[in-house]
mmCIF file with all atom_site columns, C-alpha atoms in Angstrom:
data_model
loop_
_atom_site.group_PDB
_atom_site.id
_atom_site.type_symbol
_atom_site.label_atom_id
_atom_site.label_alt_id
_atom_site.label_comp_id
_atom_site.label_asym_id
_atom_site.label_entity_id
_atom_site.label_seq_id
_atom_site.pdbx_PDB_ins_code
_atom_site.Cartn_x
_atom_site.Cartn_y
_atom_site.Cartn_z
_atom_site.occupancy
_atom_site.B_iso_or_equiv
_atom_site.pdbx_formal_charge
_atom_site.auth_seq_id
_atom_site.auth_comp_id
_atom_site.auth_asym_id
_atom_site.auth_atom_id
_atom_site.pdbx_PDB_model_num
ATOM 1   C CA . MET A 1 1   ? 104.280 124.952 118.012 1.00 0.00 ? 1   MET A CA 1
ATOM 2   C CA . SER A 1 2   ? 100.623 123.998 118.376 1.00 0.00 ? 2   SER A CA 1
ATOM 3   C CA . ASN A 1 3   ? 99.151  122.921 121.702 1.00 0.00 ? 3   ASN A CA 1
ATOM 4   C CA . PRO A 1 4   ? 100.669 119.679 123.042 1.00 0.00 ? 4   PRO A CA 1
ATOM 5   C CA . ARG A 1 5   ? 98.721  116.622 121.919 1.00 0.00 ? 5   ARG A CA 1
ATOM 6   C CA . VAL A 1 6   ? 98.575  112.971 122.937 1.00 0.00 ? 6   VAL A CA 1
ATOM 7   C CA . VAL A 1 7   ? 100.368 110.935 120.271 1.00 0.00 ? 7   VAL A CA 1
ATOM 8   C CA . VAL A 1 8   ? 100.435 107.129 120.019 1.00 0.00 ? 8   VAL A CA 1
ATOM 9   C CA . VAL A 1 9   ? 103.223 105.452 118.033 1.00 0.00 ? 9   VAL A CA 1
ATOM 10  C CA . THR A 1 10  ? 103.255 101.675 117.506 1.00 0.00 ? 10  THR A CA 1
ATOM 11  C CA . GLY A 1 11  ? 106.545 99.844  117.161 1.00 0.00 ? 11  GLY A CA 1
ATOM 12  C CA . ALA A 1 12  ? 108.456 102.728 118.734 1.00 0.00 ? 12  ALA A CA 1
ATOM 13  C CA . SER A 1 13  ? 111.164 100.788 120.556 1.00 0.00 ? 13  SER A CA 1
ATOM 14  C CA . ARG A 1 14  ? 113.754 101.150 117.753 1.00 0.00 ? 14  ARG A CA 1
ATOM 15  C CA . GLY A 1 15  ? 114.497 102.370 114.244 1.00 0.00 ? 15  GLY A CA 1
ATOM 16  C CA . ILE A 1 16  ? 111.995 104.551 112.420 1.00 0.00 ? 16  ILE A CA 1
ATOM 17  C CA . GLY A 1 17  ? 109.364 104.232 115.155 1.00 0.00 ? 17  GLY A CA 1
ATOM 18  C CA . GLN A 1 18  ? 111.779 105.440 117.814 1.00 0.00 ? 18  GLN A CA 1
ATOM 19  C CA . ALA A 1 19  ? 112.790 108.445 115.694 1.00 0.00 ? 19  ALA A CA 1
ATOM 20  C CA . ILE A 1 20  ? 109.119 109.331 115.129 1.00 0.00 ? 20  ILE A CA 1
ATOM 21  C CA . ALA A 1 21  ? 108.324 109.116 118.851 1.00 0.00 ? 21  ALA A CA 1
ATOM 22  C CA . GLU A 1 22  ? 111.363 111.264 119.703 1.00 0.00 ? 22  GLU A CA 1
ATOM 23  C CA . ALA A 1 23  ? 110.380 113.878 117.092 1.00 0.00 ? 23  ALA A CA 1
ATOM 24  C CA . PHE A 1 24  ? 106.966 114.307 118.717 1.00 0.00 ? 24  PHE A CA 1
ATOM 25  C CA . VAL A 1 25  ? 108.561 114.535 122.183 1.00 0.00 ? 25  VAL A CA 1
ATOM 26  C CA . ALA A 1 26  ? 110.875 117.264 120.838 1.00 0.00 ? 26  ALA A CA 1
ATOM 27  C CA . ASN A 1 27  ? 107.748 119.028 119.545 1.00 0.00 ? 27  ASN A CA 1
ATOM 28  C CA . GLY A 1 28  ? 106.363 119.136 123.098 1.00 0.00 ? 28  GLY A CA 1
ATOM 29  C CA . ASP A 1 29  ? 103.721 116.452 122.595 1.00 0.00 ? 29  ASP A CA 1
ATOM 30  C CA . THR A 1 30  ? 102.847 113.721 125.089 1.00 0.00 ? 30  THR A CA 1
ATOM 31  C CA . VAL A 1 31  ? 103.849 110.445 123.472 1.00 0.00 ? 31  VAL A CA 1
ATOM 32  C CA . ALA A 1 32  ? 102.759 106.889 124.249 1.00 0.00 ? 32  ALA A CA 1
ATOM 33  C CA . ALA A 1 33  ? 104.398 103.881 122.606 1.00 0.00 ? 33  ALA A CA 1
ATOM 34  C CA . LEU A 1 34  ? 102.691 100.574 121.942 1.00 0.00 ? 34  LEU A CA 1
ATOM 35  C CA . SER A 1 35  ? 104.935 97.525  121.639 1.00 0.00 ? 35  SER A CA 1
ATOM 36  C CA . ARG A 1 36  ? 104.886 93.857  122.595 1.00 0.00 ? 36  ARG A CA 1
ATOM 37  C CA . THR A 1 37  ? 107.368 94.445  125.414 1.00 0.00 ? 37  THR A CA 1
ATOM 38  C CA . GLY A 1 38  ? 106.119 97.836  126.537 1.00 0.00 ? 38  GLY A CA 1
ATOM 39  C CA . GLU A 1 39  ? 109.621 99.264  126.026 1.00 0.00 ? 39  GLU A CA 1
ATOM 40  C CA . ALA A 1 40  ? 109.792 102.902 124.999 1.00 0.00 ? 40  ALA A CA 1
ATOM 41  C CA . PRO A 1 41  ? 112.433 105.550 124.225 1.00 0.00 ? 41  PRO A CA 1
ATOM 42  C CA . GLU A 1 42  ? 113.319 108.161 126.835 1.00 0.00 ? 42  GLU A CA 1
ATOM 43  C CA . GLY A 1 43  ? 110.533 110.671 127.411 1.00 0.00 ? 43  GLY A CA 1
ATOM 44  C CA . VAL A 1 44  ? 107.926 108.284 125.991 1.00 0.00 ? 44  VAL A CA 1
ATOM 45  C CA . GLN A 1 45  ? 105.416 106.297 128.051 1.00 0.00 ? 45  GLN A CA 1
ATOM 46  C CA . GLY A 1 46  ? 105.397 102.618 127.119 1.00 0.00 ? 46  GLY A CA 1
ATOM 47  C CA . TYR A 1 47  ? 102.362 100.339 126.969 1.00 0.00 ? 47  TYR A CA 1
ATOM 48  C CA . ALA A 1 48  ? 102.482 96.620  126.208 1.00 0.00 ? 48  ALA A CA 1
ATOM 49  C CA . ALA A 1 49  ? 100.225 95.293  123.446 1.00 0.00 ? 49  ALA A CA 1
ATOM 50  C CA . ASP A 1 50  ? 100.531 92.989  120.467 1.00 0.00 ? 50  ASP A CA 1
ATOM 51  C CA . VAL A 1 51  ? 98.819  94.979  117.694 1.00 0.00 ? 51  VAL A CA 1
ATOM 52  C CA . ALA A 1 52  ? 97.559  91.728  116.146 1.00 0.00 ? 52  ALA A CA 1
ATOM 53  C CA . ASP A 1 53  ? 95.454  91.196  119.309 1.00 0.00 ? 53  ASP A CA 1
ATOM 54  C CA . ALA A 1 54  ? 92.381  93.470  119.195 1.00 0.00 ? 54  ALA A CA 1
ATOM 55  C CA . ALA A 1 55  ? 91.592  93.037  122.920 1.00 0.00 ? 55  ALA A CA 1
ATOM 56  C CA . ALA A 1 56  ? 95.149  93.974  123.915 1.00 0.00 ? 56  ALA A CA 1
ATOM 57  C CA . VAL A 1 57  ? 95.006  97.076  121.695 1.00 0.00 ? 57  VAL A CA 1
ATOM 58  C CA . ASP A 1 58  ? 91.687  98.106  123.224 1.00 0.00 ? 58  ASP A CA 1
ATOM 59  C CA . ALA A 1 59  ? 93.039  97.695  126.763 1.00 0.00 ? 59  ALA A CA 1
ATOM 60  C CA . ALA A 1 60  ? 96.199  99.684  125.968 1.00 0.00 ? 60  ALA A CA 1
ATOM 61  C CA . PHE A 1 61  ? 94.224  102.571 124.461 1.00 0.00 ? 61  PHE A CA 1
ATOM 62  C CA . THR A 1 62  ? 91.864  102.592 127.440 1.00 0.00 ? 62  THR A CA 1
ATOM 63  C CA . ALA A 1 63  ? 94.908  102.907 129.731 1.00 0.00 ? 63  ALA A CA 1
ATOM 64  C CA . ILE A 1 64  ? 96.456  105.658 127.564 1.00 0.00 ? 64  ILE A CA 1
ATOM 65  C CA . GLU A 1 65  ? 93.212  107.666 127.536 1.00 0.00 ? 65  GLU A CA 1
ATOM 66  C CA . LYS A 1 66  ? 92.905  107.309 131.312 1.00 0.00 ? 66  LYS A CA 1
ATOM 67  C CA . ASP A 1 67  ? 96.555  108.239 131.963 1.00 0.00 ? 67  ASP A CA 1
ATOM 68  C CA . LEU A 1 68  ? 97.170  110.907 129.324 1.00 0.00 ? 68  LEU A CA 1
ATOM 69  C CA . GLY A 1 69  ? 93.864  112.006 127.757 1.00 0.00 ? 69  GLY A CA 1
ATOM 70  C CA . PRO A 1 70  ? 92.232  111.666 124.325 1.00 0.00 ? 70  PRO A CA 1
ATOM 71  C CA . VAL A 1 71  ? 94.507  110.514 121.494 1.00 0.00 ? 71  VAL A CA 1
ATOM 72  C CA . GLU A 1 72  ? 94.764  113.075 118.679 1.00 0.00 ? 72  GLU A CA 1
ATOM 73  C CA . VAL A 1 73  ? 97.568  111.543 116.620 1.00 0.00 ? 73  VAL A CA 1
ATOM 74  C CA . LEU A 1 74  ? 98.168  107.898 115.731 1.00 0.00 ? 74  LEU A CA 1
ATOM 75  C CA . VAL A 1 75  ? 101.273 106.669 113.907 1.00 0.00 ? 75  VAL A CA 1
ATOM 76  C CA . ALA A 1 76  ? 100.827 103.025 112.905 1.00 0.00 ? 76  ALA A CA 1
ATOM 77  C CA . ASN A 1 77  ? 104.417 101.907 112.415 1.00 0.00 ? 77  ASN A CA 1
ATOM 78  C CA . ALA A 1 78  ? 104.585 98.380  113.884 1.00 0.00 ? 78  ALA A CA 1
ATOM 79  C CA . GLY A 1 79  ? 105.564 95.875  111.236 1.00 0.00 ? 79  GLY A CA 1
ATOM 80  C CA . LEU A 1 80  ? 107.684 92.852  110.472 1.00 0.00 ? 80  LEU A CA 1
ATOM 81  C CA . THR A 1 81  ? 109.099 90.896  107.541 1.00 0.00 ? 81  THR A CA 1
ATOM 82  C CA . ARG A 1 82  ? 109.211 87.182  106.765 1.00 0.00 ? 82  ARG A CA 1
ATOM 83  C CA . ASP A 1 83  ? 110.864 87.294  103.356 1.00 0.00 ? 83  ASP A CA 1
ATOM 84  C CA . GLY A 1 84  ? 110.955 84.326  101.019 1.00 0.00 ? 84  GLY A CA 1
ATOM 85  C CA . LEU A 1 85  ? 110.390 83.455  97.394  1.00 0.00 ? 85  LEU A CA 1
ATOM 86  C CA . LEU A 1 86  ? 106.754 82.962  96.396  1.00 0.00 ? 86  LEU A CA 1
ATOM 87  C CA . MET A 1 87  ? 107.019 79.228  95.708  1.00 0.00 ? 87  MET A CA 1
ATOM 88  C CA . ARG A 1 88  ? 108.616 78.610  99.105  1.00 0.00 ? 88  ARG A CA 1
ATOM 89  C CA . MET A 1 89  ? 106.595 81.046  101.203 1.00 0.00 ? 89  MET A CA 1
ATOM 90  C CA . SER A 1 90  ? 104.582 79.230  103.863 1.00 0.00 ? 90  SER A CA 1
ATOM 91  C CA . ASP A 1 91  ? 101.027 80.124  104.825 1.00 0.00 ? 91  ASP A CA 1
ATOM 92  C CA . GLU A 1 92  ? 102.371 80.912  108.279 1.00 0.00 ? 92  GLU A CA 1
ATOM 93  C CA . ASP A 1 93  ? 104.890 83.434  106.932 1.00 0.00 ? 93  ASP A CA 1
ATOM 94  C CA . PHE A 1 94  ? 102.166 85.090  104.874 1.00 0.00 ? 94  PHE A CA 1
ATOM 95  C CA . ASP A 1 95  ? 99.629  85.162  107.718 1.00 0.00 ? 95  ASP A CA 1
ATOM 96  C CA . THR A 1 96  ? 102.103 86.437  110.338 1.00 0.00 ? 96  THR A CA 1
ATOM 97  C CA . VAL A 1 97  ? 103.094 89.440  108.217 1.00 0.00 ? 97  VAL A CA 1
ATOM 98  C CA . VAL A 1 98  ? 99.521  90.311  107.237 1.00 0.00 ? 98  VAL A CA 1
ATOM 99  C CA . ASP A 1 99  ? 98.302  89.896  110.845 1.00 0.00 ? 99  ASP A CA 1
ATOM 100 C CA . VAL A 1 100 ? 100.802 92.445  112.183 1.00 0.00 ? 100 VAL A CA 1
ATOM 101 C CA . ASN A 1 101 ? 101.295 94.853  109.268 1.00 0.00 ? 101 ASN A CA 1
ATOM 102 C CA . LEU A 1 102 ? 97.714  95.055  108.009 1.00 0.00 ? 102 LEU A CA 1
ATOM 103 C CA . LYS A 1 103 ? 95.309  93.670  110.613 1.00 0.00 ? 103 LYS A CA 1
ATOM 104 C CA . GLY A 1 104 ? 97.392  95.187  113.432 1.00 0.00 ? 104 GLY A CA 1
ATOM 105 C CA . THR A 1 105 ? 97.160  98.584  111.737 1.00 0.00 ? 105 THR A CA 1
ATOM 106 C CA . PHE A 1 106 ? 93.393  98.107  111.366 1.00 0.00 ? 106 PHE A CA 1
ATOM 107 C CA . HIS A 1 107 ? 93.094  97.324  115.097 1.00 0.00 ? 107 HIS A CA 1
ATOM 108 C CA . VAL A 1 108 ? 94.932  100.476 116.241 1.00 0.00 ? 108 VAL A CA 1
ATOM 109 C CA . VAL A 1 109 ? 93.264  102.729 113.656 1.00 0.00 ? 109 VAL A CA 1
ATOM 110 C CA . ARG A 1 110 ? 89.779  101.480 114.537 1.00 0.00 ? 110 ARG A CA 1
ATOM 111 C CA . ARG A 1 111 ? 90.397  102.005 118.257 1.00 0.00 ? 111 ARG A CA 1
ATOM 112 C CA . ALA A 1 112 ? 92.033  105.433 117.893 1.00 0.00 ? 112 ALA A CA 1
ATOM 113 C CA . SER A 1 113 ? 89.316  106.712 115.550 1.00 0.00 ? 113 SER A CA 1
ATOM 114 C CA . LYS A 1 114 ? 86.641  106.341 118.264 1.00 0.00 ? 114 LYS A CA 1
ATOM 115 C CA . GLY A 1 115 ? 88.162  109.143 120.311 1.00 0.00 ? 115 GLY A CA 1
ATOM 116 C CA . MET A 1 116 ? 89.024  111.236 117.243 1.00 0.00 ? 116 MET A CA 1
ATOM 117 C CA . ILE A 1 117 ? 85.392  111.152 116.059 1.00 0.00 ? 117 ILE A CA 1
ATOM 118 C CA . ARG A 1 118 ? 84.313  112.471 119.484 1.00 0.00 ? 118 ARG A CA 1
ATOM 119 C CA . LEU A 1 119 ? 86.972  115.227 119.310 1.00 0.00 ? 119 LEU A CA 1
ATOM 120 C CA . ARG A 1 120 ? 86.120  115.998 115.672 1.00 0.00 ? 120 ARG A CA 1
ATOM 121 C CA . ARG A 1 121 ? 89.817  116.102 114.867 1.00 0.00 ? 121 ARG A CA 1
ATOM 122 C CA . GLY A 1 122 ? 92.674  113.665 114.435 1.00 0.00 ? 122 GLY A CA 1
ATOM 123 C CA . ARG A 1 123 ? 95.695  112.607 112.420 1.00 0.00 ? 123 ARG A CA 1
ATOM 124 C CA . ILE A 1 124 ? 96.279  109.025 111.308 1.00 0.00 ? 124 ILE A CA 1
ATOM 125 C CA . VAL A 1 125 ? 99.644  108.265 109.707 1.00 0.00 ? 125 VAL A CA 1
ATOM 126 C CA . MET A 1 126 ? 100.440 104.746 108.513 1.00 0.00 ? 126 MET A CA 1
ATOM 127 C CA . ILE A 1 127 ? 103.995 103.714 107.731 1.00 0.00 ? 127 ILE A CA 1
ATOM 128 C CA . GLY A 1 128 ? 103.957 101.881 104.416 1.00 0.00 ? 128 GLY A CA 1
ATOM 129 C CA . SER A 1 129 ? 106.945 101.088 102.231 1.00 0.00 ? 129 SER A CA 1
ATOM 130 C CA . VAL A 1 130 ? 108.338 101.790 98.782  1.00 0.00 ? 130 VAL A CA 1
ATOM 131 C CA . VAL A 1 131 ? 107.823 98.081  98.011  1.00 0.00 ? 131 VAL A CA 1
ATOM 132 C CA . GLY A 1 132 ? 104.097 98.454  98.645  1.00 0.00 ? 132 GLY A CA 1
ATOM 133 C CA . LEU A 1 133 ? 103.744 100.009 95.177  1.00 0.00 ? 133 LEU A CA 1
ATOM 134 C CA . TYR A 1 134 ? 107.155 99.285  93.594  1.00 0.00 ? 134 TYR A CA 1
ATOM 135 C CA . GLY A 1 135 ? 107.240 95.604  94.527  1.00 0.00 ? 135 GLY A CA 1
ATOM 136 C CA . GLY A 1 136 ? 110.037 93.598  96.083  1.00 0.00 ? 136 GLY A CA 1
ATOM 137 C CA . SER A 1 137 ? 111.389 90.217  95.086  1.00 0.00 ? 137 SER A CA 1
ATOM 138 C CA . GLY A 1 138 ? 110.834 87.745  97.917  1.00 0.00 ? 138 GLY A CA 1
ATOM 139 C CA . GLN A 1 139 ? 108.374 90.075  99.606  1.00 0.00 ? 139 GLN A CA 1
ATOM 140 C CA . VAL A 1 140 ? 104.934 89.061  98.317  1.00 0.00 ? 140 VAL A CA 1
ATOM 141 C CA . ASN A 1 141 ? 103.558 89.052  101.882 1.00 0.00 ? 141 ASN A CA 1
ATOM 142 C CA . TYR A 1 142 ? 105.218 92.292  103.023 1.00 0.00 ? 142 TYR A CA 1
ATOM 143 C CA . SER A 1 143 ? 104.504 94.298  99.857  1.00 0.00 ? 143 SER A CA 1
ATOM 144 C CA . ALA A 1 144 ? 100.868 93.147  99.821  1.00 0.00 ? 144 ALA A CA 1
ATOM 145 C CA . SER A 1 145 ? 100.420 94.196  103.463 1.00 0.00 ? 145 SER A CA 1
ATOM 146 C CA . LYS A 1 146 ? 101.934 97.636  102.779 1.00 0.00 ? 146 LYS A CA 1
ATOM 147 C CA . ALA A 1 147 ? 100.030 98.232  99.517  1.00 0.00 ? 147 ALA A CA 1
ATOM 148 C CA . ALA A 1 148 ? 96.803  97.508  101.395 1.00 0.00 ? 148 ALA A CA 1
ATOM 149 C CA . LEU A 1 149 ? 97.452  100.461 103.723 1.00 0.00 ? 149 LEU A CA 1
ATOM 150 C CA . VAL A 1 150 ? 96.879  102.813 100.778 1.00 0.00 ? 150 VAL A CA 1
ATOM 151 C CA . GLY A 1 151 ? 93.339  101.515 100.282 1.00 0.00 ? 151 GLY A CA 1
ATOM 152 C CA . MET A 1 152 ? 92.778  101.671 104.023 1.00 0.00 ? 152 MET A CA 1
ATOM 153 C CA . ALA A 1 153 ? 93.914  105.306 104.298 1.00 0.00 ? 153 ALA A CA 1
ATOM 154 C CA . ARG A 1 154 ? 91.783  106.354 101.327 1.00 0.00 ? 154 ARG A CA 1
ATOM 155 C CA . SER A 1 155 ? 88.661  104.619 102.651 1.00 0.00 ? 155 SER A CA 1
ATOM 156 C CA . ILE A 1 156 ? 89.177  106.227 106.076 1.00 0.00 ? 156 ILE A CA 1
ATOM 157 C CA . THR A 1 157 ? 89.583  109.608 104.359 1.00 0.00 ? 157 THR A CA 1
ATOM 158 C CA . ARG A 1 158 ? 86.215  109.160 102.636 1.00 0.00 ? 158 ARG A CA 1
ATOM 159 C CA . GLU A 1 159 ? 84.543  108.014 105.872 1.00 0.00 ? 159 GLU A CA 1
ATOM 160 C CA . LEU A 1 160 ? 86.036  110.466 108.347 1.00 0.00 ? 160 LEU A CA 1
ATOM 161 C CA . GLY A 1 161 ? 87.315  113.398 106.269 1.00 0.00 ? 161 GLY A CA 1
ATOM 162 C CA . GLY A 1 162 ? 84.277  115.524 107.178 1.00 0.00 ? 162 GLY A CA 1
ATOM 163 C CA . ARG A 1 163 ? 85.116  115.212 110.880 1.00 0.00 ? 163 ARG A CA 1
ATOM 164 C CA . GLY A 1 164 ? 88.503  116.907 110.769 1.00 0.00 ? 164 GLY A CA 1
ATOM 165 C CA . ILE A 1 165 ? 90.376  113.584 110.606 1.00 0.00 ? 165 ILE A CA 1
ATOM 166 C CA . THR A 1 166 ? 93.089  112.891 108.022 1.00 0.00 ? 166 THR A CA 1
ATOM 167 C CA . ALA A 1 167 ? 94.655  109.545 107.078 1.00 0.00 ? 167 ALA A CA 1
ATOM 168 C CA . ASN A 1 168 ? 97.870  109.305 105.088 1.00 0.00 ? 168 ASN A CA 1
ATOM 169 C CA . VAL A 1 169 ? 100.596 106.803 104.228 1.00 0.00 ? 169 VAL A CA 1
ATOM 170 C CA . VAL A 1 170 ? 104.314 107.554 104.475 1.00 0.00 ? 170 VAL A CA 1
ATOM 171 C CA . ALA A 1 171 ? 106.290 105.158 102.284 1.00 0.00 ? 171 ALA A CA 1
ATOM 172 C CA . PRO A 1 172 ? 109.960 104.966 103.291 1.00 0.00 ? 172 PRO A CA 1
ATOM 173 C CA . GLY A 1 173 ? 112.561 103.512 100.957 1.00 0.00 ? 173 GLY A CA 1
ATOM 174 C CA . PHE A 1 174 ? 115.900 102.196 102.223 1.00 0.00 ? 174 PHE A CA 1
ATOM 175 C CA . ILE A 1 175 ? 116.554 103.854 105.572 1.00 0.00 ? 175 ILE A CA 1
ATOM 176 C CA . GLU A 1 176 ? 119.670 103.395 107.711 1.00 0.00 ? 176 GLU A CA 1
ATOM 177 C CA . THR A 1 177 ? 118.451 101.135 110.527 1.00 0.00 ? 177 THR A CA 1
ATOM 178 C CA . GLN A 1 178 ? 119.544 97.857  112.124 1.00 0.00 ? 178 GLN A CA 1
ATOM 179 C CA . MET A 1 179 ? 117.728 96.107  109.265 1.00 0.00 ? 179 MET A CA 1
ATOM 180 C CA . THR A 1 180 ? 119.810 97.725  106.498 1.00 0.00 ? 180 THR A CA 1
ATOM 181 C CA . ALA A 1 181 ? 123.050 97.675  108.523 1.00 0.00 ? 181 ALA A CA 1
ATOM 182 C CA . VAL A 1 182 ? 123.262 93.869  108.273 1.00 0.00 ? 182 VAL A CA 1
ATOM 183 C CA . LEU A 1 183 ? 123.078 93.861  104.456 1.00 0.00 ? 183 LEU A CA 1
ATOM 184 C CA . PRO A 1 184 ? 126.346 92.811  102.769 1.00 0.00 ? 184 PRO A CA 1
ATOM 185 C CA . ASP A 1 185 ? 128.416 95.683  101.288 1.00 0.00 ? 185 ASP A CA 1
ATOM 186 C CA . ASP A 1 186 ? 127.816 94.539  97.702  1.00 0.00 ? 186 ASP A CA 1
ATOM 187 C CA . THR A 1 187 ? 124.061 94.477  98.275  1.00 0.00 ? 187 THR A CA 1
ATOM 188 C CA . GLN A 1 188 ? 124.149 97.948  99.819  1.00 0.00 ? 188 GLN A CA 1
ATOM 189 C CA . LYS A 1 189 ? 126.133 99.275  96.823  1.00 0.00 ? 189 LYS A CA 1
ATOM 190 C CA . ALA A 1 190 ? 123.635 97.756  94.368  1.00 0.00 ? 190 ALA A CA 1
ATOM 191 C CA . TYR A 1 191 ? 120.694 99.311  96.209  1.00 0.00 ? 191 TYR A CA 1
ATOM 192 C CA . LYS A 1 192 ? 122.366 102.719 96.381  1.00 0.00 ? 192 LYS A CA 1
ATOM 193 C CA . ALA A 1 193 ? 123.055 102.585 92.636  1.00 0.00 ? 193 ALA A CA 1
ATOM 194 C CA . ALA A 1 194 ? 119.301 102.289 92.030  1.00 0.00 ? 194 ALA A CA 1
ATOM 195 C CA . ILE A 1 195 ? 118.442 105.266 94.291  1.00 0.00 ? 195 ILE A CA 1
ATOM 196 C CA . PRO A 1 196 ? 118.663 108.677 92.555  1.00 0.00 ? 196 PRO A CA 1
ATOM 197 C CA . ALA A 1 197 ? 119.796 110.266 95.850  1.00 0.00 ? 197 ALA A CA 1
ATOM 198 C CA . ALA A 1 198 ? 122.645 107.681 95.870  1.00 0.00 ? 198 ALA A CA 1
ATOM 199 C CA . ARG A 1 199 ? 122.349 107.060 99.612  1.00 0.00 ? 199 ARG A CA 1
ATOM 200 C CA . PHE A 1 200 ? 120.128 105.468 102.219 1.00 0.00 ? 200 PHE A CA 1
ATOM 201 C CA . GLY A 1 201 ? 117.802 107.764 104.149 1.00 0.00 ? 201 GLY A CA 1
ATOM 202 C CA . GLN A 1 202 ? 118.020 108.712 107.800 1.00 0.00 ? 202 GLN A CA 1
ATOM 203 C CA . VAL A 1 203 ? 115.293 107.843 110.308 1.00 0.00 ? 203 VAL A CA 1
ATOM 204 C CA . GLU A 1 204 ? 114.957 111.557 111.099 1.00 0.00 ? 204 GLU A CA 1
ATOM 205 C CA . GLU A 1 205 ? 114.007 112.221 107.470 1.00 0.00 ? 205 GLU A CA 1
ATOM 206 C CA . VAL A 1 206 ? 111.016 109.898 107.801 1.00 0.00 ? 206 VAL A CA 1
ATOM 207 C CA . ALA A 1 207 ? 110.088 111.340 111.208 1.00 0.00 ? 207 ALA A CA 1
ATOM 208 C CA . GLY A 1 208 ? 110.069 114.876 109.792 1.00 0.00 ? 208 GLY A CA 1
ATOM 209 C CA . VAL A 1 209 ? 107.480 113.972 107.159 1.00 0.00 ? 209 VAL A CA 1
ATOM 210 C CA . VAL A 1 210 ? 105.325 112.181 109.739 1.00 0.00 ? 210 VAL A CA 1
ATOM 211 C CA . ARG A 1 211 ? 105.454 115.193 112.025 1.00 0.00 ? 211 ARG A CA 1
ATOM 212 C CA . PHE A 1 212 ? 104.404 117.453 109.148 1.00 0.00 ? 212 PHE A CA 1
ATOM 213 C CA . LEU A 1 213 ? 101.402 115.240 108.302 1.00 0.00 ? 213 LEU A CA 1
ATOM 214 C CA . ALA A 1 214 ? 100.338 115.381 111.957 1.00 0.00 ? 214 ALA A CA 1
ATOM 215 C CA . SER A 1 215 ? 100.574 119.175 112.037 1.00 0.00 ? 215 SER A CA 1
ATOM 216 C CA . ASP A 1 216 ? 97.994  121.902 111.410 1.00 0.00 ? 216 ASP A CA 1
ATOM 217 C CA . ALA A 1 217 ? 99.868  122.746 108.202 1.00 0.00 ? 217 ALA A CA 1
ATOM 218 C CA . ALA A 1 218 ? 98.749  119.413 106.707 1.00 0.00 ? 218 ALA A CA 1
ATOM 219 C CA . ALA A 1 219 ? 95.036  119.767 107.542 1.00 0.00 ? 219 ALA A CA 1
ATOM 220 C CA . TYR A 1 220 ? 94.115  119.560 103.825 1.00 0.00 ? 220 TYR A CA 1
ATOM 221 C CA . VAL A 1 221 ? 96.342  116.571 103.023 1.00 0.00 ? 221 VAL A CA 1
ATOM 222 C CA . SER A 1 222 ? 94.487  113.253 103.259 1.00 0.00 ? 222 SER A CA 1
ATOM 223 C CA . GLY A 1 223 ? 94.487  109.938 101.428 1.00 0.00 ? 223 GLY A CA 1
ATOM 224 C CA . ALA A 1 224 ? 97.993  110.688 100.168 1.00 0.00 ? 224 ALA A CA 1
ATOM 225 C CA . VAL A 1 225 ? 101.032 108.459 99.805  1.00 0.00 ? 225 VAL A CA 1
ATOM 226 C CA . ILE A 1 226 ? 104.179 110.426 100.623 1.00 0.00 ? 226 ILE A CA 1
ATOM 227 C CA . PRO A 1 227 ? 107.375 108.654 99.534  1.00 0.00 ? 227 PRO A CA 1
ATOM 228 C CA . VAL A 1 228 ? 110.549 109.184 101.554 1.00 0.00 ? 228 VAL A CA 1
ATOM 229 C CA . ASP A 1 229 ? 112.821 107.117 99.357  1.00 0.00 ? 229 ASP A CA 1
ATOM 230 C CA . GLY A 1 230 ? 115.365 109.354 97.631  1.00 0.00 ? 230 GLY A CA 1
ATOM 231 C CA . GLY A 1 231 ? 113.439 108.968 94.369  1.00 0.00 ? 231 GLY A CA 1
ATOM 232 C CA . LEU A 1 232 ? 113.605 105.158 94.219  1.00 0.00 ? 232 LEU A CA 1
ATOM 233 C CA . GLY A 1 233 ? 109.900 104.544 93.615  1.00 0.00 ? 233 GLY A CA 1
ATOM 234 C CA . MET A 1 234 ? 109.083 107.504 91.377  1.00 0.00 ? 234 MET A CA 1
ATOM 235 C CA . GLY A 1 235 ? 105.794 107.068 89.566  1.00 0.00 ? 235 GLY A CA 1
ATOM 236 C CA . HIS A 1 236 ? 104.781 104.019 91.581  1.00 0.00 ? 236 HIS A CA 1
#
């Protein structure tokens, strides 16, 4: 294990974000969680901030730096869906998803990078989605917001790569969470039939890849999209 670091995970109160936060805690790191409510898993320090609000993000990071020290790892996981067919999708549904998934990620990445530039090291991991490159019916807003993270990570890599900072995207496929649990059985069977691994993934399988990208072993991996989707999006 490397020296303990300060890790910030957004959207860590449940699902994939919670598993990621817990994986870093198990690794001996000091973990802070950013969420609207300030709730956090056990062993994680919670801070309240809506990622879509730049001032709130700035205040939360200032508090984290004061309480815990400089942030070396950022996992931008906070996201939401407002699915609907293109012709019926409202401007509000489009804007809400882009504000959280894309602009919210920009806010936390911009704020975290300030400290990383001073340290001359850092790991930025953004949680994308298989539909960001594969597409998803009824998800024009969500897939656009997730595809945009790839361009963001690659631009950050070009800007900050010479300062020991990496930026990568992890693109989960169908993972067993509260979101997939509510899908009807027939829908679940149809999805599984399309996945070469023939099953949904586990949150721990996503967390393991995130932890690797944040490690010293991944110092030469940047601007990459790492799928964790059982082969669903191959070639996309």
